[in-house]
PDB file of C-alpha atoms in Angstrom:
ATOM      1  CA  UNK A 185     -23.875 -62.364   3.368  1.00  0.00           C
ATOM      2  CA  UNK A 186     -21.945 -59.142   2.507  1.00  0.00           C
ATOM      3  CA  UNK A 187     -20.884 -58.167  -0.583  1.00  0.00           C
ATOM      4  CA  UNK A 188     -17.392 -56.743  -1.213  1.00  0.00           C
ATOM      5  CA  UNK A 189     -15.245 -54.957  -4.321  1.00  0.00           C
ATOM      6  CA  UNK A 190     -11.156 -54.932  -3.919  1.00  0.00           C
ATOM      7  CA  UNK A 191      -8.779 -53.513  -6.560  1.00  0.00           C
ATOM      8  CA  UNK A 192      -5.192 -54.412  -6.792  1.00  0.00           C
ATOM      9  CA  UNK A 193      -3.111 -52.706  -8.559  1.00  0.00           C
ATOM     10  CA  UNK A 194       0.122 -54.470  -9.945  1.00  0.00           C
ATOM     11  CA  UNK A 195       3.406 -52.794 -11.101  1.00  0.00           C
ATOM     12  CA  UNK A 196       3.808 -54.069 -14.803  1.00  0.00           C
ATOM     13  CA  UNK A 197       2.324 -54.484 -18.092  1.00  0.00           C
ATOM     14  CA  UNK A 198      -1.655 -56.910 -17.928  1.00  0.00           C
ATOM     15  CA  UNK A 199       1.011 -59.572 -20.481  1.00  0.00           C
ATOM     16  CA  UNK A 200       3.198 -59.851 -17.547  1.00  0.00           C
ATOM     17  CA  UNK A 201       0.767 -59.630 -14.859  1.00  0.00           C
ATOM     18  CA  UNK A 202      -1.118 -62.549 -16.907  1.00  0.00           C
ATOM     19  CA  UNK A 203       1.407 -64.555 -16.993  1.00  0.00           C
ATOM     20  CA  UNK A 204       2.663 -63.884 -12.920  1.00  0.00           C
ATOM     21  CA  UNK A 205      -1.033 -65.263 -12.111  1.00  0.00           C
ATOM     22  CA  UNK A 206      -0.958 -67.995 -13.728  1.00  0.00           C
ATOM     23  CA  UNK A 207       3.257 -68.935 -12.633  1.00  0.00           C
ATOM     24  CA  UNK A 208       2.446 -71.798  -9.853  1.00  0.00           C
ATOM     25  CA  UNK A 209       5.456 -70.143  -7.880  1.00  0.00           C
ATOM     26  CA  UNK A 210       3.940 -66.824  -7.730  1.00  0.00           C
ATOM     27  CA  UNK A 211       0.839 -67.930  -6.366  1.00  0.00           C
ATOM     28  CA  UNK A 212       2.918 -70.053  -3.864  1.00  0.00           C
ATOM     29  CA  UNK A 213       5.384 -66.940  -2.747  1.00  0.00           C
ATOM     30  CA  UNK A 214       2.577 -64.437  -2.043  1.00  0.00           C
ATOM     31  CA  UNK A 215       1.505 -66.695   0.620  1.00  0.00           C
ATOM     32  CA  UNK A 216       4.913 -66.435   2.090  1.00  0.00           C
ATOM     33  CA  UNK A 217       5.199 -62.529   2.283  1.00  0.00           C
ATOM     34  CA  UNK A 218       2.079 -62.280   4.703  1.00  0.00           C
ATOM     35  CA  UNK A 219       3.197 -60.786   8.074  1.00  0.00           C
ATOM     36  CA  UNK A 220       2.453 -62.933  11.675  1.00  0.00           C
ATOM     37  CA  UNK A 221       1.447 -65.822   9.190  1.00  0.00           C
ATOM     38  CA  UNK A 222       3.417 -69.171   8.632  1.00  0.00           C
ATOM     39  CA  UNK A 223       2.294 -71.542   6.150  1.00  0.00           C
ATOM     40  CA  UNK A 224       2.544 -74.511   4.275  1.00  0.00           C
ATOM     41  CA  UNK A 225       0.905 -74.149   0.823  1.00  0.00           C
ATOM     42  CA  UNK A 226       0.442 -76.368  -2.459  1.00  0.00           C
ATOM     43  CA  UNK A 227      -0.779 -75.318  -5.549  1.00  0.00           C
ATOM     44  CA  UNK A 228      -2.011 -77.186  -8.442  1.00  0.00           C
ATOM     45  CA  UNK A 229      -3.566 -76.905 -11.824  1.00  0.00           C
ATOM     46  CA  UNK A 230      -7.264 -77.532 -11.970  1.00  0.00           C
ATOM     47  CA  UNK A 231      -7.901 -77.444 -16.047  1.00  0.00           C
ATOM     48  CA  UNK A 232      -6.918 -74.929 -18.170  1.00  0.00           C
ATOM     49  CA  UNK A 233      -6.451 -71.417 -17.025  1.00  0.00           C
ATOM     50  CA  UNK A 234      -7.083 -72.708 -13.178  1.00  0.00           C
ATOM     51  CA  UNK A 235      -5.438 -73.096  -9.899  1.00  0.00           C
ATOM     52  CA  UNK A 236      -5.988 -74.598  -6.506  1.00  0.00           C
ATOM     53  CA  UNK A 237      -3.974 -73.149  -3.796  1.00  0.00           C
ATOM     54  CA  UNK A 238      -4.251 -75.225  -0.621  1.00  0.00           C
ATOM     55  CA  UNK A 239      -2.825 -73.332   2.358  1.00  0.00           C
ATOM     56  CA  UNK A 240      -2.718 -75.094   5.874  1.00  0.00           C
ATOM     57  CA  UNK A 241      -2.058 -71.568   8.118  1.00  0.00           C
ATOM     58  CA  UNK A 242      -1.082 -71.172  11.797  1.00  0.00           C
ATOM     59  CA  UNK A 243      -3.003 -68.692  12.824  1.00  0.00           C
ATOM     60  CA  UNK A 244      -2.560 -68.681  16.578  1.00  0.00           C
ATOM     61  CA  UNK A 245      -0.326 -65.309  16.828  1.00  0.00           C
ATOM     62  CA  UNK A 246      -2.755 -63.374  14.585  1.00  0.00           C
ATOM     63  CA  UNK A 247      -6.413 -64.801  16.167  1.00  0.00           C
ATOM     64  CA  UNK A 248      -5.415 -63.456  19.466  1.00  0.00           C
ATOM     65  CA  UNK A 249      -6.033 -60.019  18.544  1.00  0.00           C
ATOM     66  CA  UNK A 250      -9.689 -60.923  16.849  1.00  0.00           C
ATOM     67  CA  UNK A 251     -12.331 -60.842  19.210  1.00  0.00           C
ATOM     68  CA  UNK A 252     -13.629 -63.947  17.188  1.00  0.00           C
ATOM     69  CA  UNK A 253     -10.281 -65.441  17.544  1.00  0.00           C
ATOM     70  CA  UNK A 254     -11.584 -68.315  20.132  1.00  0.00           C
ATOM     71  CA  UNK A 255     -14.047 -69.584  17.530  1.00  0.00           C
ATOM     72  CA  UNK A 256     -11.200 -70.689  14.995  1.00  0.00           C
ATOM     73  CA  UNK A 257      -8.686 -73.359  15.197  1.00  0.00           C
ATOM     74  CA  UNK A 258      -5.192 -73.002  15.320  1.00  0.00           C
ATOM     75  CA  UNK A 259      -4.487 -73.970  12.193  1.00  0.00           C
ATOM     76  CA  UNK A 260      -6.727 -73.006   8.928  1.00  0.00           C
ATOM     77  CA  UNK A 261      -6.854 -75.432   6.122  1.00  0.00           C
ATOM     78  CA  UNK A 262      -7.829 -72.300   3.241  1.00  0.00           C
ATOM     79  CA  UNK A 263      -8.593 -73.507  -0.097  1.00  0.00           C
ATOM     80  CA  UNK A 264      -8.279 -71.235  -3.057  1.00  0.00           C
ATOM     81  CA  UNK A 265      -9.744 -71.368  -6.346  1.00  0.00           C
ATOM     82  CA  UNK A 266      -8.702 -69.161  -9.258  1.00  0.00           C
ATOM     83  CA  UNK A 267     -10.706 -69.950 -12.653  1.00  0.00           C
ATOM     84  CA  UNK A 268      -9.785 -67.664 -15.618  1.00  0.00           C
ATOM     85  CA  UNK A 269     -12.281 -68.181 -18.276  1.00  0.00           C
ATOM     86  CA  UNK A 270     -12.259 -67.573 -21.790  1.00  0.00           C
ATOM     87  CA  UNK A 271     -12.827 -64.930 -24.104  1.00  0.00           C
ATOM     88  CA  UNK A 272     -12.921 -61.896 -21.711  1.00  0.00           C
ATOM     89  CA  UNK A 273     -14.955 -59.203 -22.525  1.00  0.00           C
ATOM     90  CA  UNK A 274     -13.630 -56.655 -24.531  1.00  0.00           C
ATOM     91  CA  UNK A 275     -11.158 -54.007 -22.600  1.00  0.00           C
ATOM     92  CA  UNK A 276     -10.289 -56.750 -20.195  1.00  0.00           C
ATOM     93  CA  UNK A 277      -7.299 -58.863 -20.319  1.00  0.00           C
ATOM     94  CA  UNK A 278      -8.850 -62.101 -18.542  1.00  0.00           C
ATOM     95  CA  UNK A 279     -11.530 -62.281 -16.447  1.00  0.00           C
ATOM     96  CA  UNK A 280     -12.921 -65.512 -14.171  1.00  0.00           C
ATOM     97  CA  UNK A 281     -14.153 -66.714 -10.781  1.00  0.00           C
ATOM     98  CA  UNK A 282     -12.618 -66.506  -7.653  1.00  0.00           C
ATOM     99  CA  UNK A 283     -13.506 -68.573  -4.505  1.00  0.00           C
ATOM    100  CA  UNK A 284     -12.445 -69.299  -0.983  1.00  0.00           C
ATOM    101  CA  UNK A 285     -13.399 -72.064   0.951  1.00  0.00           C
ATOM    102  CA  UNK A 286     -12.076 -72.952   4.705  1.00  0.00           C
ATOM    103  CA  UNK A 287     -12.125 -76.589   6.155  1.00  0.00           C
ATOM    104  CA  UNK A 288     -14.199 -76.711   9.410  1.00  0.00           C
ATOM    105  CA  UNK A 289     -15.239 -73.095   9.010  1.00  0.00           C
ATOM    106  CA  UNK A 290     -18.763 -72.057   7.720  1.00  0.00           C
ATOM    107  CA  UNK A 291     -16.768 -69.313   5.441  1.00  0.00           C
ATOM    108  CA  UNK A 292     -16.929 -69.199   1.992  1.00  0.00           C
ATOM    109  CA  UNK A 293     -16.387 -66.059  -0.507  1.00  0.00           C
ATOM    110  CA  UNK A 294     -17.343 -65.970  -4.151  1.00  0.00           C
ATOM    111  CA  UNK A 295     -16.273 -63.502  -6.090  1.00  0.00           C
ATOM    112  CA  UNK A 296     -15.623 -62.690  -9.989  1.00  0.00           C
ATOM    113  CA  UNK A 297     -11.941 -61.015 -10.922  1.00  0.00           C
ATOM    114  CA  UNK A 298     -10.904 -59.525 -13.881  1.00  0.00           C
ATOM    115  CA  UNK A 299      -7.464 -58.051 -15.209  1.00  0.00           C
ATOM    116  CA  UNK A 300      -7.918 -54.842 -17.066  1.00  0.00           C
ATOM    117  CA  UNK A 301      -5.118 -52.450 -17.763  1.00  0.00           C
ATOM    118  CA  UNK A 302      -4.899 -49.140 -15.518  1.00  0.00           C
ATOM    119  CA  UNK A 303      -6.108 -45.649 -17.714  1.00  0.00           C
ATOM    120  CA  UNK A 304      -2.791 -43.841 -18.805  1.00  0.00           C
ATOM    121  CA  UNK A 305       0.454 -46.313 -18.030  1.00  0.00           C
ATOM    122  CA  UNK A 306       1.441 -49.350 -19.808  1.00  0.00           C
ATOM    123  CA  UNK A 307       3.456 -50.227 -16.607  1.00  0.00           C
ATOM    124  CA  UNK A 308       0.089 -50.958 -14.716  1.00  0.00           C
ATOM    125  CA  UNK A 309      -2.537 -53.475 -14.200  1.00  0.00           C
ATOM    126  CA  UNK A 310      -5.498 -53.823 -12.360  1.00  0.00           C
ATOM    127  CA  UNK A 311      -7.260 -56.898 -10.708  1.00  0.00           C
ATOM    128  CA  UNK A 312     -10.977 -56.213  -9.615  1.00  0.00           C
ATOM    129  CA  UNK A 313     -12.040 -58.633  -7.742  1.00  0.00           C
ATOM    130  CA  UNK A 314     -15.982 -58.211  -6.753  1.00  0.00           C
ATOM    131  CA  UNK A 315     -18.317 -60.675  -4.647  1.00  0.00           C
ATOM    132  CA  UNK A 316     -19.786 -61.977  -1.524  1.00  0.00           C
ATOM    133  CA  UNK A 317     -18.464 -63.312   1.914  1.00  0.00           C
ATOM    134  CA  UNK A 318     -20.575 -65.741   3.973  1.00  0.00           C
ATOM    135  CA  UNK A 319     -20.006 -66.492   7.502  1.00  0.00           C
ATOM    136  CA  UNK A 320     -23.095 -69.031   8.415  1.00  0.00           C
ATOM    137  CA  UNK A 321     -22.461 -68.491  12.357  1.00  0.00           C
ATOM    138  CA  UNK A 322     -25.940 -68.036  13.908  1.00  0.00           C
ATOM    139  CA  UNK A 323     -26.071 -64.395  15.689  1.00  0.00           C
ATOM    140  CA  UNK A 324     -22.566 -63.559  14.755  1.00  0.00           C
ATOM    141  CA  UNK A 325     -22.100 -64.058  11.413  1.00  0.00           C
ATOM    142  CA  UNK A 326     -22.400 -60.954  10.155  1.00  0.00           C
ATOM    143  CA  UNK A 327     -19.988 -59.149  12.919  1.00  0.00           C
ATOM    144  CA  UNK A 328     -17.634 -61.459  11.678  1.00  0.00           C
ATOM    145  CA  UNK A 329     -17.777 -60.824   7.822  1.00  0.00           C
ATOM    146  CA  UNK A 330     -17.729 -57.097   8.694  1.00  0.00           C
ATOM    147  CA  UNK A 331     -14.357 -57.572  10.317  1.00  0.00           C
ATOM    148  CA  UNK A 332     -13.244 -60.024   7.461  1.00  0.00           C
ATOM    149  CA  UNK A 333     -13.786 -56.629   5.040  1.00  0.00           C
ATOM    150  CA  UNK A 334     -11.663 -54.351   7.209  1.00  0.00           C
ATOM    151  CA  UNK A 335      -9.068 -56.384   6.201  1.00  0.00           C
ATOM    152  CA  UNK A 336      -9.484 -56.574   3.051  1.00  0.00           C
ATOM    153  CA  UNK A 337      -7.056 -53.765   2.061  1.00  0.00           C
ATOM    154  CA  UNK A 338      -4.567 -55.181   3.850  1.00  0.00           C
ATOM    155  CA  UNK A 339      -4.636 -58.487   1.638  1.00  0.00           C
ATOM    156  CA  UNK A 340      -4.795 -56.168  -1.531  1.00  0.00           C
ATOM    157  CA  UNK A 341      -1.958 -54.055  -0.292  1.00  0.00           C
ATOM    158  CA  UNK A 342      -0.422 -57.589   0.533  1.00  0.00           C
ATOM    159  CA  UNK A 343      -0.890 -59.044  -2.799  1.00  0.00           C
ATOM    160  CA  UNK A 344       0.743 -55.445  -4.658  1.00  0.00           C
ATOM    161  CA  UNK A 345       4.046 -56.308  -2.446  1.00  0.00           C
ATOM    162  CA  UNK A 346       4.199 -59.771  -3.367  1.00  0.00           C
ATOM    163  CA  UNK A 347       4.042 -58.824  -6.715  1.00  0.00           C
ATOM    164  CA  UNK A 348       6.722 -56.018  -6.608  1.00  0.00           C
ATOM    165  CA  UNK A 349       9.146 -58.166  -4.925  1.00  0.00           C
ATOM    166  CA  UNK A 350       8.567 -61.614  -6.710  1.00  0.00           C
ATOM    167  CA  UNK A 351       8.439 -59.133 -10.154  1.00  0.00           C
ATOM    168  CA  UNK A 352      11.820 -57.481  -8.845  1.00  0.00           C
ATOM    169  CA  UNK A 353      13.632 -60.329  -8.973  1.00  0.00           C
TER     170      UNK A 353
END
């Protein structure tokens, strides 16, 4: 188990950011703006202030270049949970859980987010997300959650471009 901190920084007020992470079609789109990655994805309410995202991911372009690549399938069924709670602590604008789970792969991340706004700019929002990864893979398991981190810039960088684009529009 490794833990893990990522910030994402969005381009707009923490109202409209809110309100982008919990639109059903945002959380759908920024699925759709990941490079070498084709998708089919469904998301759904899960009580109040919570979504499911279920993404079913061809991965066979990308795992090539991993050298774990031969351990996964083809296709990743990637299950994502987003649960803002309530009352956030004070300074914050929401804060909750945020898990990953993948079907037939002994991953699983769990992690708590929060959505603060960024010192000096009204125009600017942060998203901390802080937690653990877990690979249960006997020998390997931790090789692979250290190359799961090195990527996880790339998703944050990822996740600001979605957000320009889908907020540009």
């Amino acid at each position: 188990m490794r833990d893990f901190e990522v910030v994402i920084e969005y381009p707009d007020s923490p109202e409209q950011i809110w309100q982008l992470l919990n639109d059903s079609g945002f959380l759908e789109f920024r699925w759709t703006q990941m490079p070498k990655i084709h998708c089919q994805v469904r998301v759904e309410p899960a009580g109040a202030r919570t979504w499911a995202t279920r993404a079913k991911v061809d991965i066979a372009q990308m795992k090539a270049s991993s050298p774990y690549g031969k351990l996964l399938p083809d296709q990743l069924i990637i299950e994502v949970v987003e649960d803002w709670g309530d009352n956030p602590a004070p300074g914050l604008v929401a804060q909750g859980e945020f898990r990953v789970r993948l079907e037939k792969v002994p991953l699983r991340v769990q992690a708590e987010t929060t959505l603060e706004p960024a010192g000096g700019g009204k125009n600017k929002t942060l998203r901390r997300v802080s937690g653990n990864i877990s690979v249960d893979i006997p020998f390997i398991g931790g090789k692979v959650e250290r190359e799961i981190l090195s990527y996880l810039q790339d998703f944050a960088r990822g996740e600001e471009d979605a957000a320009a684009r889908w907020l540009a529009q």
